[in-house]
Short mmCIF file of N, CA and C in Angstrom, two decimals:
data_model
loop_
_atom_site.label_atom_id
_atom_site.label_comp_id
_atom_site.label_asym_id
_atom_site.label_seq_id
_atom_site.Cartn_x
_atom_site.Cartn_y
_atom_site.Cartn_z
N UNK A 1 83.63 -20.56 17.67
CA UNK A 1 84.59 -21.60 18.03
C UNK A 1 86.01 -21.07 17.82
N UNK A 2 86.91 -21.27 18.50
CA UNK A 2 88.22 -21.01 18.58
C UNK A 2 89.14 -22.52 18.61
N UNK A 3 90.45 -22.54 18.13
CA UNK A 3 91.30 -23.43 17.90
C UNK A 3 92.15 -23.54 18.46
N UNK A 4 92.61 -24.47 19.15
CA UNK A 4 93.85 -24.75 20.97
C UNK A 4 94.16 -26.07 20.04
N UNK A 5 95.38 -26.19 20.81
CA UNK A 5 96.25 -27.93 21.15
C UNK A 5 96.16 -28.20 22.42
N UNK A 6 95.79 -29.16 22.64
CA UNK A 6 96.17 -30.26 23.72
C UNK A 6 96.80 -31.28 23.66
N UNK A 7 97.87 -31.16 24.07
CA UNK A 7 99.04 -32.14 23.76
C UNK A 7 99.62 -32.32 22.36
N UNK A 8 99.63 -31.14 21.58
CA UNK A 8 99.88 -31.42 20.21
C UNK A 8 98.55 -31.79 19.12
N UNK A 9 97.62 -32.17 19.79
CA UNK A 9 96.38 -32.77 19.38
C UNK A 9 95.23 -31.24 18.82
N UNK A 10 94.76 -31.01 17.85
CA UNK A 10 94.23 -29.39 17.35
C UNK A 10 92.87 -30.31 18.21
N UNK A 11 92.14 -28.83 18.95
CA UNK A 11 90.70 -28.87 19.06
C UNK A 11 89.70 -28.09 19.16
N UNK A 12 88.99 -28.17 18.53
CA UNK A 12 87.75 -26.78 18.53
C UNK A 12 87.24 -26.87 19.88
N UNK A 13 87.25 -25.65 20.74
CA UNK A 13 86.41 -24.92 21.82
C UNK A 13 85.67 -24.20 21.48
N UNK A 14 84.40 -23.71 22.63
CA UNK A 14 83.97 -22.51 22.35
C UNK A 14 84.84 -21.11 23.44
N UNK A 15 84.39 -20.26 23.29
CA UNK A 15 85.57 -18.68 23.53
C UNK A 15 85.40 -18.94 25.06
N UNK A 16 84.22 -19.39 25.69
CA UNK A 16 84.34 -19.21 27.28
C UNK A 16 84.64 -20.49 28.04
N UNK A 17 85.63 -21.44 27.15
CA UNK A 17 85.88 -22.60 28.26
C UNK A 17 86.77 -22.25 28.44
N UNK A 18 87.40 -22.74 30.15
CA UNK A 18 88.43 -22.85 30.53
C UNK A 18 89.16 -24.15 31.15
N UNK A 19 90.16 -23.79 31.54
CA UNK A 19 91.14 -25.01 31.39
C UNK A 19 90.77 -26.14 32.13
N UNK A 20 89.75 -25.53 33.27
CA UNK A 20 89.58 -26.64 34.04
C UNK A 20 88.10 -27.55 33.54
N UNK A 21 87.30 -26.99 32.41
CA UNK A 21 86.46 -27.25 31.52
C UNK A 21 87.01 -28.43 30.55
N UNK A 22 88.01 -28.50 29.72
CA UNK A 22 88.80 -28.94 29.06
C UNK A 22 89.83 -30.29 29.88
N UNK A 23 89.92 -30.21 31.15
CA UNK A 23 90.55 -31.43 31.67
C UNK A 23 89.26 -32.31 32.04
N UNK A 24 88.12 -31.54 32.86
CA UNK A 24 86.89 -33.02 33.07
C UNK A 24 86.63 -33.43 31.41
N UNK A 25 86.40 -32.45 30.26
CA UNK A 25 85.93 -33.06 29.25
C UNK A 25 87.09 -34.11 28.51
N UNK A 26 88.10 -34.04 28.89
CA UNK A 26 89.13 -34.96 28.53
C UNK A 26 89.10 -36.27 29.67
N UNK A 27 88.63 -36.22 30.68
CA UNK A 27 88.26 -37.77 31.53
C UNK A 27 89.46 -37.25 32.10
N UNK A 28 90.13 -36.76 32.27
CA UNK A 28 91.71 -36.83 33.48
C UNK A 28 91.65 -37.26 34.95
N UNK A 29 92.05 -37.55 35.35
CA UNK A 29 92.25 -37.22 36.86
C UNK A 29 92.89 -36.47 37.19
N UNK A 30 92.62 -35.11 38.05
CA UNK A 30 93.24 -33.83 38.70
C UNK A 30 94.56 -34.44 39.35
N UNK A 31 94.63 -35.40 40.00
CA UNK A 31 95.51 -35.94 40.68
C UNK A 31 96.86 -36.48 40.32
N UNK A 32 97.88 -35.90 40.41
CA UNK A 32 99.34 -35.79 39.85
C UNK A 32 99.58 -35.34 38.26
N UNK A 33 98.89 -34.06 38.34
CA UNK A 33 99.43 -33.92 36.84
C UNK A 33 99.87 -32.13 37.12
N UNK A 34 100.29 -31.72 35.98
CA UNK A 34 100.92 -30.53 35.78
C UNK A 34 100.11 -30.16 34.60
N UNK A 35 99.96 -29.10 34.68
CA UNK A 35 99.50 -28.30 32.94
C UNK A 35 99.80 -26.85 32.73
N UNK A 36 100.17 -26.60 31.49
CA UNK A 36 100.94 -25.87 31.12
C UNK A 36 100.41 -24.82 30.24
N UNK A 37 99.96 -23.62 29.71
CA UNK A 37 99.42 -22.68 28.71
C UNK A 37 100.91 -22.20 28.26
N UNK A 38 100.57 -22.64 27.13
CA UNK A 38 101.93 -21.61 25.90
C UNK A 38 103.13 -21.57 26.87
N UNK A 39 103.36 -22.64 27.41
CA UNK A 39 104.27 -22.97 27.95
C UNK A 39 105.05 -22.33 29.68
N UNK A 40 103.52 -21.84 29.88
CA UNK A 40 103.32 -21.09 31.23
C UNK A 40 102.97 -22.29 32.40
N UNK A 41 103.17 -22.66 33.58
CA UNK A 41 102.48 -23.34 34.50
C UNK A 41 101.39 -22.90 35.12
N UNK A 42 100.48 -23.21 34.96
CA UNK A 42 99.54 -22.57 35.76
C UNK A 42 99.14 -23.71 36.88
N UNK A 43 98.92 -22.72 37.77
CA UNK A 43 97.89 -23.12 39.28
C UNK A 43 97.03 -23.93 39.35
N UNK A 44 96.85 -25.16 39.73
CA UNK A 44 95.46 -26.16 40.21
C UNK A 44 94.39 -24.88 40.43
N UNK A 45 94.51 -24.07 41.60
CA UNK A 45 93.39 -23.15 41.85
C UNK A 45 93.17 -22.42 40.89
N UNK A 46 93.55 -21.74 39.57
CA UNK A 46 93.18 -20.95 38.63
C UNK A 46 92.80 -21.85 37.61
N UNK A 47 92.90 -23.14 37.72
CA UNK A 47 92.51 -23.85 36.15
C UNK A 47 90.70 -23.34 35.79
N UNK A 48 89.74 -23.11 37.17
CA UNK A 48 88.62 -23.13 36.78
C UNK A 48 88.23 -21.29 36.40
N UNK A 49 88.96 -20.55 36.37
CA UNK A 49 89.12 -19.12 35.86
C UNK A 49 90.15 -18.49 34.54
N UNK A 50 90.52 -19.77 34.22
CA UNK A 50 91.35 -19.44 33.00
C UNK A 50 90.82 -19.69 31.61
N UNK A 51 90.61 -18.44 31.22
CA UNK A 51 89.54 -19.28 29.79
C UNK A 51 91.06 -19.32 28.57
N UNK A 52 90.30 -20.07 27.85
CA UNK A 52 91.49 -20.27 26.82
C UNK A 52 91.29 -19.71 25.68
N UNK A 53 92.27 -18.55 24.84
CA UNK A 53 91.99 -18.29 23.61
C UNK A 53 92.74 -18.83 22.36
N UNK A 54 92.17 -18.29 21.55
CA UNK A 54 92.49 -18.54 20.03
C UNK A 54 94.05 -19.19 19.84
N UNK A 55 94.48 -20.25 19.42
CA UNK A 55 95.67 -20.60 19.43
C UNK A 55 96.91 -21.01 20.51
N UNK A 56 95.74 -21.14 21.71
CA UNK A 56 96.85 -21.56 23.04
C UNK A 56 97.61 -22.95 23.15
N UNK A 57 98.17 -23.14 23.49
CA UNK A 57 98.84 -24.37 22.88
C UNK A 57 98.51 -24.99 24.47
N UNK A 58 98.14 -26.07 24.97
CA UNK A 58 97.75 -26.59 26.31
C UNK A 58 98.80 -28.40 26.66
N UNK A 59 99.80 -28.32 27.56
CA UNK A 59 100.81 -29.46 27.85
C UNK A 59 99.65 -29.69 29.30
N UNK A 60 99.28 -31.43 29.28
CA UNK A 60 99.46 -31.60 29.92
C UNK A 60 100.24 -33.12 30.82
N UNK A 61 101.23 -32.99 31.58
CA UNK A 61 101.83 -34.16 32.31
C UNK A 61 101.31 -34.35 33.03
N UNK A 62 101.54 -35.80 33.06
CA UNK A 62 101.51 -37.04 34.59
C UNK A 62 102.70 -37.31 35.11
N UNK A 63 102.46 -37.12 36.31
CA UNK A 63 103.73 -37.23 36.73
C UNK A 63 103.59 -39.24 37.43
N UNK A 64 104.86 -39.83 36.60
CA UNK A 64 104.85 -41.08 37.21
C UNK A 64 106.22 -41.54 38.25
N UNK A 65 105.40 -42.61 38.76
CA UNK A 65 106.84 -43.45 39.62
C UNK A 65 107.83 -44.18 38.61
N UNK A 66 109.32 -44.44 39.55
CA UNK A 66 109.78 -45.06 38.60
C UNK A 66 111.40 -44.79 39.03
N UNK A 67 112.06 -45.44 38.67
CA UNK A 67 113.52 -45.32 38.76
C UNK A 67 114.12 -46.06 37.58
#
């Protein structure tokens, strides 16, 4: 098991999930959000090839309406 944040939040993984592993197991909807590794943006298309290691820190936004 290895140790990440999501959203500030600590959580144990195991070494071969990746990011796009970590958003269905969080219930999200893919749809209008942004996410971020150690403060990198990464790609909708790479979320399901990005594994996450030891201490990655993981942002993710919704983007809302609004004025």
């Amino acid at each position: 098991m290895i140790h990440i944040k999501v959203n500030d939040a600590p959580k144990k993984i195991t070494e071969t999930t990746t990011l796009e592993e970590i958003i269905k197991e969080l219930d999200i909807s893919v749809n209008g959000i942004a996410v971020a590794v150690n403060e990198n943006i990464v790609s909708k298309v790479t979320w399901g090839n990005k594994t996450l290691t030891e201490n990655d820190e993981v942002l993710i936004i919704r983007a809302t309406q609004g004025g």
